[in-house]
mmCIF file of C-alpha atoms in Angstrom:
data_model
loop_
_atom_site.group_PDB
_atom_site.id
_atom_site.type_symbol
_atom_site.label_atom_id
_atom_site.label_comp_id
_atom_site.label_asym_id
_atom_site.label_seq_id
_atom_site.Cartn_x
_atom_site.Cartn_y
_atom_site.Cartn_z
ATOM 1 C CA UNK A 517 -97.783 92.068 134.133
ATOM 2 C CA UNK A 518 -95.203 91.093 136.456
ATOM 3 C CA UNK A 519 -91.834 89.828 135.153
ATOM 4 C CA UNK A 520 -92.031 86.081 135.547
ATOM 5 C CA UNK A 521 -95.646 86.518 133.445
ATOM 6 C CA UNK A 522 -94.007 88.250 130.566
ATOM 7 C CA UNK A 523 -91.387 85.598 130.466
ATOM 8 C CA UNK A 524 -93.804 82.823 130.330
ATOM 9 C CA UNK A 525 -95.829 84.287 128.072
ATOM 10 C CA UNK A 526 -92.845 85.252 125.734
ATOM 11 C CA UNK A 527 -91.733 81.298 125.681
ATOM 12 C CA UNK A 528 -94.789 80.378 125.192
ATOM 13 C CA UNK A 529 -95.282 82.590 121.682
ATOM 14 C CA UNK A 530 -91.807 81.161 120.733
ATOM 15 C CA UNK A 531 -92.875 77.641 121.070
ATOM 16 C CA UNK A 532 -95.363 78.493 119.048
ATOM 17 C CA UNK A 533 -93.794 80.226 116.517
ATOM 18 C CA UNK A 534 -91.431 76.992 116.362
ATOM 19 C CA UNK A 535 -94.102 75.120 114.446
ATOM 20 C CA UNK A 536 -94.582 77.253 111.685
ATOM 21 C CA UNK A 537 -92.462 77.971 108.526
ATOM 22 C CA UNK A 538 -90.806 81.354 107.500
ATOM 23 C CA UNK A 539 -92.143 81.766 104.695
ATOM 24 C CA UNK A 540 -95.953 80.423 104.409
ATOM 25 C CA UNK A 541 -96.635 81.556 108.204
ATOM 26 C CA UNK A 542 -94.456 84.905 107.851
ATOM 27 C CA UNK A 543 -97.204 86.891 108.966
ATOM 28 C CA UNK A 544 -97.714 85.454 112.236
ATOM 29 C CA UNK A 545 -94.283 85.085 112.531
ATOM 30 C CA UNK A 546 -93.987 88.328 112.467
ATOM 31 C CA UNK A 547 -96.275 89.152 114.741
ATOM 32 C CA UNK A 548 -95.408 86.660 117.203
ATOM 33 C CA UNK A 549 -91.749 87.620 117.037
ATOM 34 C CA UNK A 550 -92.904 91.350 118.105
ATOM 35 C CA UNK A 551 -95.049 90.009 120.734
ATOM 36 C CA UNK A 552 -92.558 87.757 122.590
ATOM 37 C CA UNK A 553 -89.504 90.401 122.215
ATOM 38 C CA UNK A 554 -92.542 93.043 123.801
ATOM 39 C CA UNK A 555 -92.754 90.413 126.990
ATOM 40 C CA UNK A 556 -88.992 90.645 127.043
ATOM 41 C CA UNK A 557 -88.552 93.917 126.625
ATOM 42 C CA UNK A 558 -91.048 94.868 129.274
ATOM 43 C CA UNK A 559 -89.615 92.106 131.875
ATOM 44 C CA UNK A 560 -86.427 93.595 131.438
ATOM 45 C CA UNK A 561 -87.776 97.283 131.753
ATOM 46 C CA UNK A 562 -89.204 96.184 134.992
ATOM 47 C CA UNK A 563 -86.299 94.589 136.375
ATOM 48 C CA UNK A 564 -84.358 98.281 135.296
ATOM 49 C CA UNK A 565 -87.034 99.995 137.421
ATOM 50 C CA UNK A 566 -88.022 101.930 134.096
ATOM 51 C CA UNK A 567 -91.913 100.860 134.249
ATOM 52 C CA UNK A 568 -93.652 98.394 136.518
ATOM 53 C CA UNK A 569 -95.968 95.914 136.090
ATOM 54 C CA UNK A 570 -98.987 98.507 135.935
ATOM 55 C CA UNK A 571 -96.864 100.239 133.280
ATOM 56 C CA UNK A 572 -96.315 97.766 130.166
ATOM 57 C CA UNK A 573 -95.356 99.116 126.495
ATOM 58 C CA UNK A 574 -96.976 98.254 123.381
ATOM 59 C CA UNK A 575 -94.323 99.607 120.677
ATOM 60 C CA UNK A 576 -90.820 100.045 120.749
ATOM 61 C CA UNK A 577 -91.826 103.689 119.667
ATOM 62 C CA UNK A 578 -92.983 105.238 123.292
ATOM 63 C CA UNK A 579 -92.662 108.140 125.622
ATOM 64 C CA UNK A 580 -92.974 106.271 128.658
ATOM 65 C CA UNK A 581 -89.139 105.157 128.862
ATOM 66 C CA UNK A 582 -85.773 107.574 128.474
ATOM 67 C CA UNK A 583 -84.730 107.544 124.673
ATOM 68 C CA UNK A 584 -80.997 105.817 126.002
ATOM 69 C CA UNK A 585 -81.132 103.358 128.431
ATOM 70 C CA UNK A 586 -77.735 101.699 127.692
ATOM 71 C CA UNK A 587 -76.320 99.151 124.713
ATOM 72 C CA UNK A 588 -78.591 96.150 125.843
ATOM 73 C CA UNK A 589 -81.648 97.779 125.706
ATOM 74 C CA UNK A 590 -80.844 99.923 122.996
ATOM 75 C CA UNK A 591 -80.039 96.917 120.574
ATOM 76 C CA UNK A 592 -83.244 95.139 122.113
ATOM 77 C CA UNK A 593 -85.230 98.052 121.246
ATOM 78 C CA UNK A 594 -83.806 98.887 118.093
ATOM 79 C CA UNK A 595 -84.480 94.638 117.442
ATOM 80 C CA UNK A 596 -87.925 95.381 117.998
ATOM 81 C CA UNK A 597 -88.324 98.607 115.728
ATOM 82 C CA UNK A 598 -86.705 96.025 112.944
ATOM 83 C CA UNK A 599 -89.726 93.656 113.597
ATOM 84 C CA UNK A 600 -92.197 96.376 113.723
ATOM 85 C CA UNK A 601 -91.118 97.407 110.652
ATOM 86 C CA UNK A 602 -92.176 94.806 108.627
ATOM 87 C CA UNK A 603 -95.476 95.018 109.807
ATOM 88 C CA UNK A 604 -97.097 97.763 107.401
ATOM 89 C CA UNK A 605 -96.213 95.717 103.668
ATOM 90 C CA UNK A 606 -96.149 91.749 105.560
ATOM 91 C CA UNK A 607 -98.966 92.270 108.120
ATOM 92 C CA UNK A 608 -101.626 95.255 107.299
ATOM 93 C CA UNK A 609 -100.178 95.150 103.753
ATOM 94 C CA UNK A 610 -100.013 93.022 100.705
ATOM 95 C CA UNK A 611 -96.147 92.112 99.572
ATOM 96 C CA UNK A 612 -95.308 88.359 99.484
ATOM 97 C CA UNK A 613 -93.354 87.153 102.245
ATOM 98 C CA UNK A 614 -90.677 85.408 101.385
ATOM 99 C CA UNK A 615 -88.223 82.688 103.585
ATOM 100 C CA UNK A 616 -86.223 85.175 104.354
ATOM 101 C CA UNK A 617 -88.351 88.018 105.868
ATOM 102 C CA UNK A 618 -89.824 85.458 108.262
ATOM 103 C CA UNK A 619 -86.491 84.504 109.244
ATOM 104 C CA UNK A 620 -85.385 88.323 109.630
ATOM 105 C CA UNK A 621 -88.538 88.171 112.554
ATOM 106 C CA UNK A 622 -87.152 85.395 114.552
ATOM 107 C CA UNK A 623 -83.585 86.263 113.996
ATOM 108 C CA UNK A 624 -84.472 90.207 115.593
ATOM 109 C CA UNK A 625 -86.554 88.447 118.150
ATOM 110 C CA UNK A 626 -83.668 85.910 119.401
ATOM 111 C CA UNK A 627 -81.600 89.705 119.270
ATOM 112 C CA UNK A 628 -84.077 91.171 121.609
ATOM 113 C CA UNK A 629 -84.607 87.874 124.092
ATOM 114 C CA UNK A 630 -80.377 87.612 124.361
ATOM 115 C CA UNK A 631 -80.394 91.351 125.116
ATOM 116 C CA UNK A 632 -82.970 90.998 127.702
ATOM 117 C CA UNK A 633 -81.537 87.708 129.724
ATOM 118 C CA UNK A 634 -78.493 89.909 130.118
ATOM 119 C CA UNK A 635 -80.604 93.134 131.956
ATOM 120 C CA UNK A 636 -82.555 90.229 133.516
ATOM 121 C CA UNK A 637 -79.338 87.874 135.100
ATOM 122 C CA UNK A 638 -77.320 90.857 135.529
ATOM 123 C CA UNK B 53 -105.152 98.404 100.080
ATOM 124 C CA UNK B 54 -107.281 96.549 97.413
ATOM 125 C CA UNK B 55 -110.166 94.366 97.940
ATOM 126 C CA UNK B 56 -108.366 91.489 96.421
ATOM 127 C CA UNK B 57 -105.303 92.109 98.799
ATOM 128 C CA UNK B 58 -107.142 91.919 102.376
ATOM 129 C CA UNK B 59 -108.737 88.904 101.156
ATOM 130 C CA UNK B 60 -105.296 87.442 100.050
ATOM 131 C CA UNK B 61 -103.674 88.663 103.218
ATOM 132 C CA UNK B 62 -106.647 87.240 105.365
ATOM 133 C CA UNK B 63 -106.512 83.648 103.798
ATOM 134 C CA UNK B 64 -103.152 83.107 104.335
ATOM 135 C CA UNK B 65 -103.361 84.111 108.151
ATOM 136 C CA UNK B 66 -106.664 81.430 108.419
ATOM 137 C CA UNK B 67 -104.353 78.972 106.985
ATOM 138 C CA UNK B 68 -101.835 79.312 109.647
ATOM 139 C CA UNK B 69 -104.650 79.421 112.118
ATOM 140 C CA UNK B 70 -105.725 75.920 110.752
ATOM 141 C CA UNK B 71 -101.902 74.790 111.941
ATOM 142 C CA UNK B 72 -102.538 76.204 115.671
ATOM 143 C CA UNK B 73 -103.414 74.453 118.793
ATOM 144 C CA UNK B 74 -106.631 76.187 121.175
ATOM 145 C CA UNK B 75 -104.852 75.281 123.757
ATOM 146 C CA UNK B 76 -100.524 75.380 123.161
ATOM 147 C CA UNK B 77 -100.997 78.046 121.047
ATOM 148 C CA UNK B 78 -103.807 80.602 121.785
ATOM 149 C CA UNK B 79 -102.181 83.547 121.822
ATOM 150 C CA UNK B 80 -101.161 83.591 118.290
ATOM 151 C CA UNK B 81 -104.361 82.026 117.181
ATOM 152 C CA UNK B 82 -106.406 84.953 118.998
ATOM 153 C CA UNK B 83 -103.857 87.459 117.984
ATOM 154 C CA UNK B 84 -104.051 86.098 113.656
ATOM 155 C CA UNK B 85 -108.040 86.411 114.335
ATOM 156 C CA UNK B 86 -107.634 90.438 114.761
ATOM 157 C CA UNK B 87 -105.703 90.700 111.595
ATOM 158 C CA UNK B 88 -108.464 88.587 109.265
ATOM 159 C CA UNK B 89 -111.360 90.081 110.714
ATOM 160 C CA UNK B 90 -109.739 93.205 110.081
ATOM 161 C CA UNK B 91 -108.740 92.661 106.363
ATOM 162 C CA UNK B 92 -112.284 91.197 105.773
ATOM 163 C CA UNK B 93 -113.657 94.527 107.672
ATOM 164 C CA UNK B 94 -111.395 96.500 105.416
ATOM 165 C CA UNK B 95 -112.295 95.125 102.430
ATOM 166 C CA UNK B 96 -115.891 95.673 102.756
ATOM 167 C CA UNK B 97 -115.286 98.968 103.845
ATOM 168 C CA UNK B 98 -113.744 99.534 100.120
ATOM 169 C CA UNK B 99 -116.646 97.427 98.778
ATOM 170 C CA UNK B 100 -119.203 99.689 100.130
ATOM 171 C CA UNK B 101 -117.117 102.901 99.066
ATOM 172 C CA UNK B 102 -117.038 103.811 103.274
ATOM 173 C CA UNK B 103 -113.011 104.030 102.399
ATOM 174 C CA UNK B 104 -111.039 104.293 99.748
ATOM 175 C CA UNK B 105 -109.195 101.312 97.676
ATOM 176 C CA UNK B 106 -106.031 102.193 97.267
ATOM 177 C CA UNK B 107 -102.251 100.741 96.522
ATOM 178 C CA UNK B 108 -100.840 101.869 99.890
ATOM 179 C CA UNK B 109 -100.502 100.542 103.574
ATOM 180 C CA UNK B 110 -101.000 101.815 106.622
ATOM 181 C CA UNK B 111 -98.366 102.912 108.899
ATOM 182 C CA UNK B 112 -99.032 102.986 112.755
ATOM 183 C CA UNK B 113 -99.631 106.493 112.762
ATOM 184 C CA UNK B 114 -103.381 107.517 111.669
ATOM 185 C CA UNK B 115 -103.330 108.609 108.296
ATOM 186 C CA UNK B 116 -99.979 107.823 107.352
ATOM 187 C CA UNK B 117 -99.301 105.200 104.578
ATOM 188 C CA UNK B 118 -96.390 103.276 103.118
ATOM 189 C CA UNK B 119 -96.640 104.150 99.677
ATOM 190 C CA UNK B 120 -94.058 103.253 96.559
ATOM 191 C CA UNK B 121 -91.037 105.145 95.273
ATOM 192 C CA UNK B 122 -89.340 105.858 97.873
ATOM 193 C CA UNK B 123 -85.401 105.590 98.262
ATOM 194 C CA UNK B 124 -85.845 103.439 101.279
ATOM 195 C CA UNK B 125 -86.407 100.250 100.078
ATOM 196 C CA UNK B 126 -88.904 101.085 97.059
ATOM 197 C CA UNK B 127 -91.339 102.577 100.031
ATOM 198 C CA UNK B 128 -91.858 106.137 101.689
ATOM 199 C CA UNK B 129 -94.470 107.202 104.246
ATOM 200 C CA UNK B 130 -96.862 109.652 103.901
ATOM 201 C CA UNK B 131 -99.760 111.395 104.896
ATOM 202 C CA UNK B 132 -103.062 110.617 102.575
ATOM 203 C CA UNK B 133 -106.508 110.362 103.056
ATOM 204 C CA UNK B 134 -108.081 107.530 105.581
ATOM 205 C CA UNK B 135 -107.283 104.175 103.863
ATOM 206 C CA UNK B 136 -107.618 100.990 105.618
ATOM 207 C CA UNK B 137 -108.267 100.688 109.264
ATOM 208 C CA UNK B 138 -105.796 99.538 111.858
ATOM 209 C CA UNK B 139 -107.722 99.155 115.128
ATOM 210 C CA UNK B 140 -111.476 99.694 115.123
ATOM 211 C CA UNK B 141 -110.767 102.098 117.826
ATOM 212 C CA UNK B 142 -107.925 103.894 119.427
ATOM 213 C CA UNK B 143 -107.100 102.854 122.932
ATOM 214 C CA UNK B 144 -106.602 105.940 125.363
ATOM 215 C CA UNK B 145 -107.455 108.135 122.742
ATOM 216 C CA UNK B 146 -111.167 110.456 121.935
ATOM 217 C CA UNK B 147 -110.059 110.818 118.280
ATOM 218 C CA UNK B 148 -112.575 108.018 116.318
ATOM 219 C CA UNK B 149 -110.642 105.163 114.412
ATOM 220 C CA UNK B 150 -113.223 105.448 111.703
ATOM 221 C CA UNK B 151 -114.034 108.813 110.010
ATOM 222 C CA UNK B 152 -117.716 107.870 110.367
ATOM 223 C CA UNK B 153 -119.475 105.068 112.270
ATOM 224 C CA UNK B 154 -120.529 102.337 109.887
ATOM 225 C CA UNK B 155 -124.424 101.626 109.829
ATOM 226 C CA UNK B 156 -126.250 98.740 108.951
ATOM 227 C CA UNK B 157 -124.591 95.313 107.893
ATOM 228 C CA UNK B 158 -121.385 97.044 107.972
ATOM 229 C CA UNK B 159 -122.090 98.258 111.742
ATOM 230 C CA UNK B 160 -122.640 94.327 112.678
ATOM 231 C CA UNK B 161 -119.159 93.499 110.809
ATOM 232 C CA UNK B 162 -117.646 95.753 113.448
ATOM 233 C CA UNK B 163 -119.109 94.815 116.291
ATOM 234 C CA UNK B 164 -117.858 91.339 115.813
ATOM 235 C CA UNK B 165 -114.268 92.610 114.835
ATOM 236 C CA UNK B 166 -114.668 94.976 118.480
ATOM 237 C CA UNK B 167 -115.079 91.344 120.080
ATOM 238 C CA UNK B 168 -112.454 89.858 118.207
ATOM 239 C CA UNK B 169 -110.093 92.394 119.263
ATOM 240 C CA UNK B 170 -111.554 92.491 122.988
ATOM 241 C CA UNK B 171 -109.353 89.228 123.083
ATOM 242 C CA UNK B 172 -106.126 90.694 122.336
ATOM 243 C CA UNK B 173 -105.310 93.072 125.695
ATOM 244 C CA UNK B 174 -106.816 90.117 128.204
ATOM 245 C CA UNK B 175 -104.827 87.065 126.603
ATOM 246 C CA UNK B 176 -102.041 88.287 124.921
ATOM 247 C CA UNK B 177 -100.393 91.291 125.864
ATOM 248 C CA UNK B 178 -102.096 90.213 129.194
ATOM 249 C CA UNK B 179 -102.091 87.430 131.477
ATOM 250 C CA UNK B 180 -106.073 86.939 132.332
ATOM 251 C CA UNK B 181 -106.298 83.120 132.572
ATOM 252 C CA UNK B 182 -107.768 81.874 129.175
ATOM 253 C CA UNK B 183 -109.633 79.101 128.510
ATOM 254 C CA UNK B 184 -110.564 77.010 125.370
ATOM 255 C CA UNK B 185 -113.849 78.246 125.136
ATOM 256 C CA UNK B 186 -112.457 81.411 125.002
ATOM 257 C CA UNK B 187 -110.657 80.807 121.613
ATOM 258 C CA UNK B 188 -113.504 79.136 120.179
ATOM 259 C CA UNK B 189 -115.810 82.663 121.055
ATOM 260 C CA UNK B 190 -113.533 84.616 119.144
ATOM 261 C CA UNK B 191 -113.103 82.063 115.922
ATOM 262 C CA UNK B 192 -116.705 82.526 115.740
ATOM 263 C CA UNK B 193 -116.842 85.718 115.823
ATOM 264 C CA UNK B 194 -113.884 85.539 113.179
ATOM 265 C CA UNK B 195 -116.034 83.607 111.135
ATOM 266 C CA UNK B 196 -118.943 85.929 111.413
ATOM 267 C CA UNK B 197 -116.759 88.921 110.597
ATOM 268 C CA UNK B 198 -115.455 87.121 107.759
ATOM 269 C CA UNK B 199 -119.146 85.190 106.225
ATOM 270 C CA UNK B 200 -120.912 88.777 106.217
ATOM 271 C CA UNK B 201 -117.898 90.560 105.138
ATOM 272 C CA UNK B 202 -118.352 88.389 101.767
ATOM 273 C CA UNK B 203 -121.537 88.745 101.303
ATOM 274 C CA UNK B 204 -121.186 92.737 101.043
ATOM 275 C CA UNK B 205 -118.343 92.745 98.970
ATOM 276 C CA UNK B 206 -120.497 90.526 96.352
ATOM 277 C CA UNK B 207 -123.291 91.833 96.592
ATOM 278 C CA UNK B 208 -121.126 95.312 95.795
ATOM 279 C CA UNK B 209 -119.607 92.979 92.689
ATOM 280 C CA UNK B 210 -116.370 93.402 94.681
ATOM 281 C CA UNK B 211 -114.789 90.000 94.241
ATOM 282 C CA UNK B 212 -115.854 89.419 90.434
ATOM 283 C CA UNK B 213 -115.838 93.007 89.387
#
């Protein structure tokens, strides 16, 4: 996907995950918070000429890019691993969300779009 | 993962569905589908004794669980026997998602979960331009995951016993 499609697609998930609520919707939150901050991630990869638009990643955790690619996209990436994380016990597991988890999503997600804007304006 | 927990888990991600838009919001509405259809896939999985029911969760790495007692949080990783399924099949990989190919009712389970996630790549971590009618194919087969799901975990007594 090109870059222009991963932004759209990644404000599109975050209007989305604008009508739900931390704490009963914390799954999807979740989920959509790793999906938009993915878009990012991979707009901003493309616009570092680290992948291309034939060359999208899936998880923060992945061979494809250098392990150090510089503070922004370290602390995006490292934002990402955060929301992965909660994945195996919120997602695919069973603990009980609470407010604050689904908050901990967004917040790491807002992390990773900030971090990106600045790879993608500089 | 217990039969009681997939079912929890799934119920809570069809209520959010319930509060998402076909059209605004599609993306997270296909994306929720993959995660009930795969709890209610799970579940019967346990129900029919294919997997084990167990108090862990599955890390991304095959075969590798979050388990409790660990320093980190109350939770450590570690390797165990297959558990509960993550994808029904492993993209660029040979190595089977499933130790063994479900037959029967279980088989037709899958193959509506395989549709359900045939979504996910196109729409969401893709750009493929979706339609409406799109969404509504993959609630159904959502639904149809879920409605035969149920009826093997009863009929294996695995919701009242």
């Amino acid at each position: 996907m090109n870059i222009q499609d991963h932004t759209a697609k990644a404000a599109r998930i975050e209007r989305t995950i604008a009508k739900l609520d931390p704490e009963r919707d914390a799954e999807c939150i979740i989920e959509a918070s790793m999906l938009a901050a993915t878009h990012c991630i991979n707009a901003a990869l493309h616009r570092m000429g680290y992948t291309d638009p034939t060359g999208d990643i899936v998880h923060s955790h992945t061979s494809v890019i250098p392990r150090d690619l510089g503070s922004p996209m370290n602390v995006a990436l490292a934002a990402l691993s955060t929301i992965e994380g909660l994945r195996p016990l919120y997602v695919r597991g069973g603990e009980s969300p609470t407010f604050a988890v689904g908050v901990a999503a967004i917040e790491a997600m807002h992390t990773v779009r900030a971090r990106c804007e600045q790879l993608l304006d500089g | 993962m217990y039969v009681a927990g997939h079912l929890w888990r799934a119920e809570r991600l069809e209520s959010t569905n319930t509060r998402l838009d076909l059209a605004d919001d599609y993306e997270m509405l296909l994306w929720n589908c993959v995660h009930v259809a795969t709890h209610y896939f799970n579940a019967a999985l346990h129900a029919a004794r294919v997997t084990e029911e167990r108090d862990d969760y599955p890390a991304s790495e095959a075969n590798y669980y979050y388990v409790r007692g660990g320093a980190n949080n109350g939770w450590k990783v570690t390797w165990a026997p297959f558990g509960d399924l993550v994808h029904s099949h492993i993209p660029g990989s040979s190595v089977p998602a499933l130790p063994t190919e479900p037959e029967g009712d279980l088989a037709l389970v899958l193959a509506d979960l395989r549709q359900v996630e045939s979504y996910r790549a196109r729409f969401v971590r893709g750009n493929q331009p979706y339609h409406v009618a799109d969404g509504v194919s993959c609630l159904e087969a959502c639904e149809r995951t879920k409605n035969l799901a149920l009826k093997l975990i009863d009929n294996a007594g695995g919701r009242s016993g």
